[in-house]
Amino acid sequence: MPDSAFVAVGAASGLGSALLGSVGPLTAPFFQAKGFTRAHRHQAACALLMHAAKLTAYGVGNLLTPRVLLLGAAMTPATVTGAWVGKKIMIKISDRMFVILVETGLVAAGLLFLTGIA
């Protein structure tokens, strides 16, 4: 996949993120196809920029109410803990197992989405 295709992926993921909230499972295959694996920080950097833009837009749109900010702050410890545990697991598994886990997660997320469960 050419580098220029990431512009389209970025635009689509930005729109999808605004509409759906999280598009990580939808963008992961593009990063994997490009050869970016767990050792790369590209996807995390893209997600950080996207979330910063979303926070700015939500702030400008007066959508960041005190209740929303409180709920976000309440979820932060779980998010940080999950990322920390995931990193500990990731460094102990092979690249092949990592790809299998990501692809299994993508299939599960797709099935949940199609069935309307999640």
Coordinates of N, CA and C in Angstrom, one line a residue:
M1 N 0.9 -1.2 0.0 CA 0.0 0.0 0.0 C 0.9 1.2 0.0
P2 N 0.7 2.2 -0.9 CA 1.5 3.4 -1.0 C 1.3 4.3 0.2
D3 N 2.3 5.1 0.6 CA 2.2 6.0 1.7 C 1.0 7.0 1.5
S4 N 0.8 7.4 0.2 CA -0.3 8.3 -0.1 C -1.6 7.8 0.3
A5 N -1.8 6.5 0.3 CA -3.1 5.9 0.7 C -3.4 6.2 2.2
F6 N -2.4 6.4 3.0 CA -2.7 6.7 4.4 C -3.4 8.0 4.6
V7 N -3.4 8.9 3.6 CA -4.2 10.2 3.6 C -5.6 9.8 3.6
A8 N -6.0 8.9 2.7 CA -7.4 8.5 2.6 C -7.8 7.7 3.9
V9 N -6.9 6.8 4.3 CA -7.2 6.0 5.6 C -7.4 7.0 6.7
G10 N -6.5 8.0 6.8 CA -6.7 9.0 7.9 C -8.0 9.8 7.8
A11 N -8.3 10.2 6.6 CA -9.6 10.9 6.5 C -10.8 10.1 6.8
A12 N -10.8 8.8 6.4 CA -11.9 7.9 6.7 C -11.9 7.6 8.2
S13 N -10.7 7.4 8.8 CA -10.7 7.1 10.2 C -11.1 8.3 11.0
G14 N -10.8 9.5 10.6 CA -11.3 10.7 11.3 C -12.8 10.8 11.3
L15 N -13.4 10.6 10.1 CA -14.8 10.7 10.0 C -15.4 9.5 10.8
G16 N -14.9 8.3 10.7 CA -15.4 7.2 11.4 C -15.3 7.4 12.9
S17 N -14.2 8.0 13.3 CA -14.0 8.2 14.8 C -15.1 9.2 15.3
A18 N -15.4 10.2 14.5 CA -16.4 11.2 14.9 C -17.7 10.6 15.0
L19 N -18.0 9.6 14.1 CA -19.4 9.0 14.1 C -19.5 7.8 15.0
L20 N -18.4 7.0 15.1 CA -18.5 5.8 15.9 C -17.8 5.8 17.2
G21 N -16.8 6.7 17.4 CA -16.1 6.8 18.6 C -14.7 6.2 18.6
S22 N -14.6 5.0 18.0 CA -13.3 4.3 18.0 C -13.2 3.5 16.7
V23 N -12.1 3.8 16.0 CA -11.9 3.1 14.7 C -10.6 2.3 14.7
G24 N -10.1 2.1 15.8 CA -8.8 1.3 15.9 C -8.9 0.0 15.2
P25 N -10.0 -0.8 15.4 CA -10.1 -2.1 14.7 C -10.2 -1.9 13.2
L26 N -10.7 -0.8 12.7 CA -10.8 -0.6 11.3 C -9.5 -0.1 10.6
T27 N -8.7 0.6 11.4 CA -7.4 1.1 10.8 C -6.3 0.1 11.0
A28 N -6.4 -0.8 12.0 CA -5.3 -1.7 12.3 C -4.8 -2.5 11.1
P29 N -5.8 -3.0 10.2 CA -5.3 -3.8 9.1 C -4.4 -3.0 8.1
F30 N -4.7 -1.7 8.0 CA -3.8 -0.9 7.1 C -2.4 -0.7 7.6
F31 N -2.3 -0.6 9.0 CA -1.0 -0.5 9.6 C -0.3 -1.8 9.5
Q32 N -1.0 -2.9 9.7 CA -0.4 -4.2 9.5 C 0.1 -4.5 8.1
A33 N -0.8 -4.1 7.1 CA -0.4 -4.3 5.7 C 0.8 -3.5 5.4
K34 N 1.0 -2.4 6.0 CA 2.2 -1.6 5.7 C 3.5 -2.1 6.4
G35 N 3.3 -3.1 7.3 CA 4.4 -3.7 8.0 C 4.6 -3.1 9.4
F36 N 3.8 -2.2 9.8 CA 3.9 -1.7 11.2 C 3.4 -2.7 12.1
T37 N 4.2 -3.2 13.0 CA 3.8 -4.1 14.0 C 3.9 -3.5 15.4
R38 N 3.8 -4.3 16.4 CA 3.8 -3.8 17.7 C 5.0 -3.0 18.1
A39 N 6.1 -3.1 17.4 CA 7.3 -2.4 17.7 C 7.2 -0.9 17.2
H40 N 6.2 -0.6 16.4 CA 6.0 0.7 15.9 C 5.0 1.5 16.7
R41 N 5.3 2.8 16.7 CA 4.4 3.7 17.5 C 3.5 4.5 16.6
H42 N 3.5 4.2 15.3 CA 2.7 5.0 14.3 C 1.3 5.1 14.6
Q43 N 0.7 3.9 14.9 CA -0.8 3.9 15.1 C -1.1 4.7 16.4
A44 N -0.3 4.6 17.4 CA -0.5 5.3 18.7 C -0.4 6.8 18.4
A45 N 0.6 7.2 17.6 CA 0.7 8.7 17.3 C -0.5 9.2 16.5
C46 N -0.9 8.4 15.6 CA -2.1 8.8 14.8 C -3.3 8.9 15.7
A47 N -3.5 8.0 16.6 CA -4.7 8.0 17.5 C -4.6 9.2 18.4
L48 N -3.4 9.5 18.9 CA -3.2 10.7 19.7 C -3.6 12.0 19.0
L49 N -3.2 12.1 17.8 CA -3.5 13.3 17.0 C -5.0 13.4 16.7
M50 N -5.6 12.2 16.4 CA -7.0 12.2 16.1 C -7.8 12.6 17.4
H51 N -7.5 12.0 18.5 CA -8.2 12.3 19.8 C -8.0 13.8 20.2
A52 N -6.8 14.3 20.0 CA -6.6 15.7 20.3 C -7.6 16.6 19.4
A53 N -7.7 16.2 18.1 CA -8.6 17.0 17.2 C -10.0 16.8 17.7
K54 N -10.4 15.6 18.1 CA -11.8 15.4 18.6 C -12.1 16.2 19.8
L55 N -11.1 16.2 20.8 CA -11.3 17.0 22.0 C -11.5 18.5 21.7
T56 N -10.7 19.0 20.7 CA -10.8 20.4 20.3 C -12.2 20.6 19.7
A57 N -12.7 19.7 18.8 CA -14.0 19.9 18.2 C -15.1 19.8 19.2
Y58 N -15.0 18.8 20.1 CA -16.0 18.7 21.1 C -16.1 19.9 22.0
G59 N -14.9 20.4 22.3 CA -14.8 21.6 23.2 C -15.5 22.8 22.5
V60 N -15.1 23.0 21.3 CA -15.7 24.1 20.5 C -17.2 23.9 20.4
G61 N -17.7 22.7 20.3 CA -19.1 22.4 20.1 C -19.8 22.4 21.5
N62 N -19.2 22.7 22.5 CA -19.7 22.7 23.9 C -20.3 21.3 24.3
L63 N -19.6 20.3 23.9 CA -20.1 18.9 24.2 C -19.3 18.4 25.4
L64 N -18.3 19.1 25.9 CA -17.5 18.6 27.0 C -18.1 19.2 28.3
T65 N -19.2 18.6 28.7 CA -19.9 19.0 29.9 C -19.1 18.5 31.2
P66 N -19.4 19.1 32.3 CA -18.7 18.6 33.5 C -18.9 17.1 33.7
R67 N -20.1 16.6 33.4 CA -20.4 15.2 33.6 C -19.6 14.3 32.7
V68 N -19.5 14.8 31.4 CA -18.6 14.0 30.5 C -17.2 14.0 30.9
L69 N -16.7 15.1 31.4 CA -15.3 15.2 31.8 C -15.1 14.3 33.1
L70 N -16.1 14.3 34.0 CA -16.0 13.5 35.1 C -16.0 12.0 34.8
L71 N -16.8 11.6 33.9 CA -16.8 10.2 33.4 C -15.5 9.8 32.7
G72 N -15.0 10.7 31.9 CA -13.7 10.5 31.3 C -12.6 10.3 32.3
A73 N -12.6 11.2 33.3 CA -11.6 11.1 34.4 C -11.7 9.8 35.2
A74 N -13.0 9.3 35.4 CA -13.2 8.1 36.1 C -12.7 6.9 35.3
M75 N -12.8 6.9 34.0 CA -12.4 5.8 33.1 C -10.8 5.8 32.9
T76 N -10.2 6.9 33.1 CA -8.8 7.0 32.9 C -7.9 5.9 33.6
P77 N -8.1 5.6 34.9 CA -7.3 4.6 35.5 C -7.4 3.2 34.8
A78 N -8.6 2.9 34.4 CA -8.8 1.6 33.8 C -8.1 1.5 32.4
T79 N -8.2 2.6 31.7 CA -7.5 2.7 30.4 C -6.0 2.6 30.5
V80 N -5.5 3.3 31.5 CA -4.0 3.3 31.7 C -3.6 1.9 32.2
T81 N -4.4 1.3 33.1 CA -4.1 -0.1 33.5 C -4.1 -1.1 32.4
G82 N -5.2 -1.0 31.6 CA -5.3 -1.9 30.4 C -4.1 -1.8 29.5
A83 N -3.7 -0.5 29.2 CA -2.6 -0.3 28.3 C -1.3 -0.9 28.9
W84 N -1.1 -0.7 30.2 CA 0.1 -1.2 30.9 C 0.1 -2.7 30.8
V85 N -1.0 -3.4 31.2 CA -1.1 -4.8 31.1 C -0.9 -5.4 29.7
G86 N -1.5 -4.7 28.8 CA -1.3 -5.1 27.4 C 0.1 -5.0 26.9
K87 N 0.8 -4.0 27.3 CA 2.2 -3.9 27.0 C 3.1 -5.0 27.6
K88 N 2.8 -5.3 28.8 CA 3.5 -6.4 29.5 C 3.3 -7.7 28.8
I89 N 2.1 -8.0 28.3 CA 1.8 -9.2 27.6 C 2.5 -9.2 26.2
M90 N 2.4 -8.0 25.6 CA 2.9 -7.9 24.2 C 4.4 -8.2 24.1
I91 N 5.2 -7.8 25.1 CA 6.6 -8.0 25.1 C 7.0 -9.5 25.3
K92 N 6.0 -10.3 25.7 CA 6.3 -11.7 26.0 C 5.9 -12.6 24.9
I93 N 5.2 -12.1 23.9 CA 4.7 -13.0 22.8 C 5.4 -12.7 21.5
S94 N 5.4 -13.7 20.6 CA 6.1 -13.6 19.4 C 5.3 -12.7 18.4
D95 N 6.0 -12.2 17.4 CA 5.4 -11.4 16.4 C 4.2 -12.1 15.7
R96 N 4.4 -13.4 15.5 CA 3.4 -14.2 14.8 C 2.1 -14.3 15.7
M97 N 2.3 -14.5 17.0 CA 1.2 -14.6 18.0 C 0.5 -13.2 18.1
F98 N 1.3 -12.1 18.0 CA 0.7 -10.8 18.0 C -0.3 -10.6 16.9
V99 N 0.2 -11.0 15.7 CA -0.7 -10.8 14.5 C -1.9 -11.7 14.6
I100 N -1.8 -12.9 15.1 CA -2.9 -13.8 15.3 C -3.9 -13.1 16.3
L101 N -3.4 -12.6 17.4 CA -4.3 -11.9 18.4 C -5.0 -10.7 17.8
V102 N -4.3 -9.9 17.0 CA -4.9 -8.7 16.4 C -6.0 -9.1 15.4
E103 N -5.6 -10.1 14.6 CA -6.6 -10.6 13.6 C -7.8 -11.2 14.2
T104 N -7.6 -12.0 15.3 CA -8.7 -12.6 16.0 C -9.6 -11.5 16.6
G105 N -9.0 -10.5 17.2 CA -9.8 -9.4 17.7 C -10.5 -8.6 16.7
L106 N -10.0 -8.4 15.5 CA -10.7 -7.8 14.4 C -11.9 -8.6 14.0
V107 N -11.7 -9.9 13.8 CA -12.8 -10.7 13.4 C -13.9 -10.7 14.5
A108 N -13.5 -10.8 15.8 CA -14.5 -10.7 16.8 C -15.3 -9.4 16.9
A109 N -14.5 -8.3 16.7 CA -15.1 -6.9 16.7 C -16.1 -6.8 15.5
G110 N -15.7 -7.4 14.3 CA -16.6 -7.3 13.2 C -17.9 -8.1 13.4
L111 N -17.7 -9.3 14.0 CA -18.9 -10.1 14.2 C -19.8 -9.4 15.2
L112 N -19.3 -8.9 16.3 CA -20.1 -8.1 17.3 C -20.8 -7.0 16.6
F113 N -20.1 -6.3 15.8 CA -20.7 -5.1 15.1 C -21.8 -5.6 14.1
L114 N -21.6 -6.7 13.4 CA -22.6 -7.1 12.4 C -23.8 -7.7 13.1
T115 N -23.6 -8.3 14.3 CA -24.8 -8.9 15.0 C -25.5 -7.9 15.9
G116 N -24.9 -6.7 16.0 CA -25.5 -5.6 16.8 C -25.4 -5.8 18.3
I117 N -24.5 -6.7 18.7 CA -24.2 -6.9 20.2 C -23.5 -5.8 20.8
A118 N -22.5 -5.3 20.0 CA -21.7 -4.2 20.5 C -21.8 -2.9 19.7

